[in-house]
CSV table of C-alpha atoms in Angstrom, one decimal:
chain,number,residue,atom,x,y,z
A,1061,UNK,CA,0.0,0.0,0.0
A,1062,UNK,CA,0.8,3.5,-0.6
A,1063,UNK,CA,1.6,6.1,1.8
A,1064,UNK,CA,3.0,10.1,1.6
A,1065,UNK,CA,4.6,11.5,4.5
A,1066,UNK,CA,4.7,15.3,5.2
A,1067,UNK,CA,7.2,15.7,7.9
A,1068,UNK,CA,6.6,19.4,8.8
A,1069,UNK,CA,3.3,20.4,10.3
A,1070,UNK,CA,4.0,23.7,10.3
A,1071,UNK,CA,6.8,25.8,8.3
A,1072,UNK,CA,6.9,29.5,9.4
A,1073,UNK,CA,8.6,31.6,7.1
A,1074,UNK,CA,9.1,35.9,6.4
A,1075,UNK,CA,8.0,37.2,3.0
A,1076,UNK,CA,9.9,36.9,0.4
A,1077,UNK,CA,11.9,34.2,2.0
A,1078,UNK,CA,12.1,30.8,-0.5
A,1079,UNK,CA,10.3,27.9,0.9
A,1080,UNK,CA,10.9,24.2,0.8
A,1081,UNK,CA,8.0,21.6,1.7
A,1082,UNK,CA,8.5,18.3,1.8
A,1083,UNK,CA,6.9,14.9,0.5
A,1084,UNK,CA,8.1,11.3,0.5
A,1085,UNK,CA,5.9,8.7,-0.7
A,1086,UNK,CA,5.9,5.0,-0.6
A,1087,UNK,CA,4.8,2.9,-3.3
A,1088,UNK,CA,5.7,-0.6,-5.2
A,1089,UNK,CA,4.5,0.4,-8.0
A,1090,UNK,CA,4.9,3.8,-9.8
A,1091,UNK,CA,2.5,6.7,-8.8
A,1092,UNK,CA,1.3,9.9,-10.3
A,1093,UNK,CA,2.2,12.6,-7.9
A,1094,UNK,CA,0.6,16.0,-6.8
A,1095,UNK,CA,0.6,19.2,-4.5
A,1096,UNK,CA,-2.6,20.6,-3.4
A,1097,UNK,CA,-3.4,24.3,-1.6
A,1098,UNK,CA,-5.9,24.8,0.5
A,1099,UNK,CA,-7.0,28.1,1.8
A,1100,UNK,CA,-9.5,28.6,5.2
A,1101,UNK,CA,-13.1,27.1,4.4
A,1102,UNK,CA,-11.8,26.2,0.6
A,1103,UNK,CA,-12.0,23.2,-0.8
A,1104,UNK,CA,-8.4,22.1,-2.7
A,1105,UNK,CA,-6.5,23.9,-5.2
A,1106,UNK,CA,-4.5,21.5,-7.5
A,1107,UNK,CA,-1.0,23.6,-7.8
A,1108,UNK,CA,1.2,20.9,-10.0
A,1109,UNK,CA,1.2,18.0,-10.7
A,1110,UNK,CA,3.9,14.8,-11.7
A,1111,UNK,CA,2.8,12.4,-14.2
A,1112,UNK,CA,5.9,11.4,-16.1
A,1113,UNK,CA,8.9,13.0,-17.9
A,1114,UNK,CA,10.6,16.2,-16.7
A,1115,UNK,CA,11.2,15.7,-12.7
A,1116,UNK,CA,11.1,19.1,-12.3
A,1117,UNK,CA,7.3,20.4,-12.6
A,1118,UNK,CA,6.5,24.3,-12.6
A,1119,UNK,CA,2.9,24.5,-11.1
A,1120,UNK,CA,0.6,28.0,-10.5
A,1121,UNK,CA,1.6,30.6,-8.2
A,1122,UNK,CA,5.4,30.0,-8.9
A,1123,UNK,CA,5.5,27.0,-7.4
A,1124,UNK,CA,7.6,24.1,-8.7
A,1125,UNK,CA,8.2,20.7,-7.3
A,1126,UNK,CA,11.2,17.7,-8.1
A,1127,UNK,CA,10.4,14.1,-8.5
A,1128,UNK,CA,13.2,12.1,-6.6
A,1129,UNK,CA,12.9,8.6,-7.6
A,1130,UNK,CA,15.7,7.3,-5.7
A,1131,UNK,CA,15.0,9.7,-2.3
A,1132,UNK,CA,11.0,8.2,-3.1
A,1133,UNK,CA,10.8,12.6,-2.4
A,1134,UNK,CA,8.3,15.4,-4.1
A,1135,UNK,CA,9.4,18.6,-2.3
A,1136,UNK,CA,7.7,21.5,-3.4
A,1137,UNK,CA,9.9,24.9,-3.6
A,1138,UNK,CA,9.1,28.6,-4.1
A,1139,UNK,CA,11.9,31.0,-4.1
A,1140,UNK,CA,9.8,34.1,-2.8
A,1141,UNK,CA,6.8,33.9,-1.0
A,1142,UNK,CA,3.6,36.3,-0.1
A,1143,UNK,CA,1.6,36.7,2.6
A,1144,UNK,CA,-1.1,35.3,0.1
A,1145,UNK,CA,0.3,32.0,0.0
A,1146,UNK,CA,-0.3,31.6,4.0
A,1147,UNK,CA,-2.3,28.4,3.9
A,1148,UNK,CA,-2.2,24.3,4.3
A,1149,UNK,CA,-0.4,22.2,1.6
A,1150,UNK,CA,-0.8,18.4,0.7
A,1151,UNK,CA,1.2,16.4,-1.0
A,1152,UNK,CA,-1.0,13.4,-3.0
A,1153,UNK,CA,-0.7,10.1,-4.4
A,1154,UNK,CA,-2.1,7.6,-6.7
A,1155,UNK,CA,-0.9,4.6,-8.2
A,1156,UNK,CA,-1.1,3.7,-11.8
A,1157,UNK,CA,-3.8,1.5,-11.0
A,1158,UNK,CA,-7.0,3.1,-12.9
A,1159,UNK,CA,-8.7,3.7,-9.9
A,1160,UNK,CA,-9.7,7.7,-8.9
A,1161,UNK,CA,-8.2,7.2,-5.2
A,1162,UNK,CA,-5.6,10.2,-3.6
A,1163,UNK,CA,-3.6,9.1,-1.2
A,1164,UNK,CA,-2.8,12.2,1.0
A,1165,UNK,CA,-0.4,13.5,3.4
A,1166,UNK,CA,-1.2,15.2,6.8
A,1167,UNK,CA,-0.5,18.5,5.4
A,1168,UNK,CA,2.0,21.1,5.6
A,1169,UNK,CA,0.4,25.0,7.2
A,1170,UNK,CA,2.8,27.5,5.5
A,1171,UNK,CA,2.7,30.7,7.8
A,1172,UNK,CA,4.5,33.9,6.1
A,1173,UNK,CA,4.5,37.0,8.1
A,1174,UNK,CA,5.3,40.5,7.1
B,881,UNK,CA,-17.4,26.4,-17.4
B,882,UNK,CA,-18.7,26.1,-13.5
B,883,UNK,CA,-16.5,24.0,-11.0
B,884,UNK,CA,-17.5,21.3,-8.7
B,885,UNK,CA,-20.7,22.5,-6.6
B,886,UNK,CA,-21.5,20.6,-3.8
B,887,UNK,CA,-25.0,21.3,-1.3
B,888,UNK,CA,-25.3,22.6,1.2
B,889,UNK,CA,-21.8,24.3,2.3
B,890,UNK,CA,-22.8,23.7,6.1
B,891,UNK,CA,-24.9,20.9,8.2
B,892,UNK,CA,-25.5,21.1,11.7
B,893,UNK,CA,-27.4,17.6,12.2
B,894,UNK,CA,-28.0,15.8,15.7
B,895,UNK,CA,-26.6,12.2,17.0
B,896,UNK,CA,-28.5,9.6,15.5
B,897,UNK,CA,-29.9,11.4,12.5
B,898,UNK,CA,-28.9,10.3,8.5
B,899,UNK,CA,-28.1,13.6,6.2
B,900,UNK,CA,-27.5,13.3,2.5
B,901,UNK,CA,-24.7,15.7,0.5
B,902,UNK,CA,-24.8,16.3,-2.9
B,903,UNK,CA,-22.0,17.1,-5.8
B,904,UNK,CA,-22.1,18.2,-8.9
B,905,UNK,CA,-19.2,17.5,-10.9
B,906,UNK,CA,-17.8,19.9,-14.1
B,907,UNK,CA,-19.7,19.5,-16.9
B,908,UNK,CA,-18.2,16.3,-19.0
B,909,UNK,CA,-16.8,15.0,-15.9
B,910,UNK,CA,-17.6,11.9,-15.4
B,911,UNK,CA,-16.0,10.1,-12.1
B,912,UNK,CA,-17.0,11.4,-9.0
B,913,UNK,CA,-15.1,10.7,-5.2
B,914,UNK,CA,-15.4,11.0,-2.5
B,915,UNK,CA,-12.9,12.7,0.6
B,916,UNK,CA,-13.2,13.0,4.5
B,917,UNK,CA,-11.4,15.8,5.9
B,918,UNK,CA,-10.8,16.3,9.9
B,919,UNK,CA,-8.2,16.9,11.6
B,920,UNK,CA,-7.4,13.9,13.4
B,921,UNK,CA,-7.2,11.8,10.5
B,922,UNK,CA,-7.0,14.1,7.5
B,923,UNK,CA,-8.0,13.5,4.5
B,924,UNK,CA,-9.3,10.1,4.0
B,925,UNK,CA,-10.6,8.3,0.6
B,926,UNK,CA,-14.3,7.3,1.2
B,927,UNK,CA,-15.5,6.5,-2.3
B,928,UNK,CA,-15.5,6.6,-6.3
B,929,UNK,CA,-18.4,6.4,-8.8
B,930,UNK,CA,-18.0,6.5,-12.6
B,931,UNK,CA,-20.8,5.7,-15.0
B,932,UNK,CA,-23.2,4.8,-11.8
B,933,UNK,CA,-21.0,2.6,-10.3
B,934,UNK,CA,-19.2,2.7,-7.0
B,935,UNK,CA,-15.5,1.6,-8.8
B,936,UNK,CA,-13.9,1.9,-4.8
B,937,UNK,CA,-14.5,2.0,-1.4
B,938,UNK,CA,-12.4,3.2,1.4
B,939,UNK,CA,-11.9,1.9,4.8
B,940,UNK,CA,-15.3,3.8,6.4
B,941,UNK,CA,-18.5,1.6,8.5
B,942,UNK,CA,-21.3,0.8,5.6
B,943,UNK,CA,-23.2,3.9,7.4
B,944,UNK,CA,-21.1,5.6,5.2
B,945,UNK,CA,-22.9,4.8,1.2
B,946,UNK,CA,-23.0,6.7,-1.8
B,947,UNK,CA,-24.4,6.5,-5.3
B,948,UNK,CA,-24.2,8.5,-9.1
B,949,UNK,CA,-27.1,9.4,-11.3
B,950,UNK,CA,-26.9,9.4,-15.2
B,951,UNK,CA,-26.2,13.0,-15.0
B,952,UNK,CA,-22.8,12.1,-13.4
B,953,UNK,CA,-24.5,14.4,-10.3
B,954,UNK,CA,-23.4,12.1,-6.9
B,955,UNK,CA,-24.7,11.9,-3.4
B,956,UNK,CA,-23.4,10.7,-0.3
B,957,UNK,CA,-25.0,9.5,2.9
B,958,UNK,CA,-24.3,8.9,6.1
B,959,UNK,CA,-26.7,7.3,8.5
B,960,UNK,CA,-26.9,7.1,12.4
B,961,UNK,CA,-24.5,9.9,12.6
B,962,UNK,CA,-22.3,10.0,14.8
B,963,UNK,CA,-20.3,12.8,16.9
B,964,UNK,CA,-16.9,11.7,15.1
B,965,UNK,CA,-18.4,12.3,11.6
B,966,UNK,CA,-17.8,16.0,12.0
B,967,UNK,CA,-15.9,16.4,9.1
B,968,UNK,CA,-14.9,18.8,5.8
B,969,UNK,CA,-16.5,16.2,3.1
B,970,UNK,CA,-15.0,16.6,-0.1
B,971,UNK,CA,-16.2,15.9,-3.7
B,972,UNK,CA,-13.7,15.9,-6.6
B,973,UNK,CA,-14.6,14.8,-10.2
B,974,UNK,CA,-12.1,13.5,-12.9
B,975,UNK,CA,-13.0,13.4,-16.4
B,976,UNK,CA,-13.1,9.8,-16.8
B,977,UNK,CA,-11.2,7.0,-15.1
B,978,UNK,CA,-8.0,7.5,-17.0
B,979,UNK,CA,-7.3,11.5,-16.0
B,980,UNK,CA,-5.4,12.5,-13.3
B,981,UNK,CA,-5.9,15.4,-12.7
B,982,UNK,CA,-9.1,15.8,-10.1
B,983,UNK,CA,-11.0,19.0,-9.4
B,984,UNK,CA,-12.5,19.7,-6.0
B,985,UNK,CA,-15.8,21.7,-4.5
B,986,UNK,CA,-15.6,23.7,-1.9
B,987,UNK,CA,-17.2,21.1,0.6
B,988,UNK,CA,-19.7,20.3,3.3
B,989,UNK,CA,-18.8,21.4,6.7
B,990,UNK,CA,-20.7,18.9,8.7
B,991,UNK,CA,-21.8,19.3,12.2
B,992,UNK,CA,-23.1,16.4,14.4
B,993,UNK,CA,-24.0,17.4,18.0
């Protein structure tokens, strides 16, 4: 069975500070990848996403993440934040399998202050 | 082209009693799921339809059930509620069963007291 891991619960950073959120997944067989935003009382915002190819993926927002295949690791990067991107972050999973089913991480709040 | 709509945005419901959430997915969408949010266990996988068909089921009691209409429109329900099924539920709807990329409403903040 699949599972993602998001070490950090919280990441506080100052504006225009680069961020670094991290992912590791666990899978046997290979897996599509994917970060997800979600704002206060919001549902979720897909922000990229890693399907095959290119390991580095640019998303909205000036996000990007890297695939890692051999660190199993989908870290999500932004080299200057806003206040506006204050908000919780999931990393998401599914295997190749044909079935509709996200396998999600506990979530990651980014807090950027003035 | 309108997003994922789900009804109503908030539930306050009592122990005991069944409530019924709706989703509407994008227009040409056609698989629907299913998503628990709290935050004890975040967000968990409760179920997908495509075509009418419940495709997968997560790990939730059977008071949890679900079901699609032609229109690709889905509904979940939960029966004998409980005070632990206070939850953010989730909809998100995939064009068909080969897309990745799934779309999600805003959600049902649900209430049991």
């Amino acid at each position: 069975a699949q599972s993602v891991t998001q070490l950090d619960s919280q990441v506080p950073v100052f504006e225009e500070a680069p961020v670094e959120l991290r992912c590791n997944y666990s899978s046997s067989v290979s897996v599509y990848l994917f970060w997800y935003v979600q704002y206060p009382n919001q549902g979720l915002q897909l922000l990229l996403k890693y399907l095959s190819g290119s390991t580095l993926v640019k998303g909205i927002n000036g996000f990007e993440a890297e695939f890692n295949k051999s660190q199993t690791s989908f870290h999500l990067r932004k080299p200057s934040v806003h206040i506006s991107d204050t908000a919780e972050y999931f990393c998401a999973a599914f295997e190749n399998t044909g079935f509709q089913k996200l396998v999600f991480g506990t979530g990651t709040r980014l807090l950027v202050s003035p | 082209k309108a997003g994922v709509t789900q009804t109503p945005r908030y539930l306050i419901k009592t122990r005991g009693q069944q409530v019924t959430l709706s989703c509407s997915p994008i227009s040409g969408h056609r698989s629907v799921s299913w998503y628990q949010q709290t935050p004890g266990q975040g967000l968990q996988f409760l179920f997908e339809y495509f075509s009418e068909t419940q495709r997968n089921k997560g790990n939730f009691p059977g008071r949890f059930s679900g079901r699609q209409f032609s229109n690709s429109r889905s509904e979940m329900n939960v029966s004998t509620l409980e005070l632990g099924d206070s939850a953010l539920y989730l909809c998100a709807s995939t064009q068909d069963i080969l897309n990745t990329e799934a779309f999600f409403g805003q959600g049902t903040r649900l209430t049991v007291v």
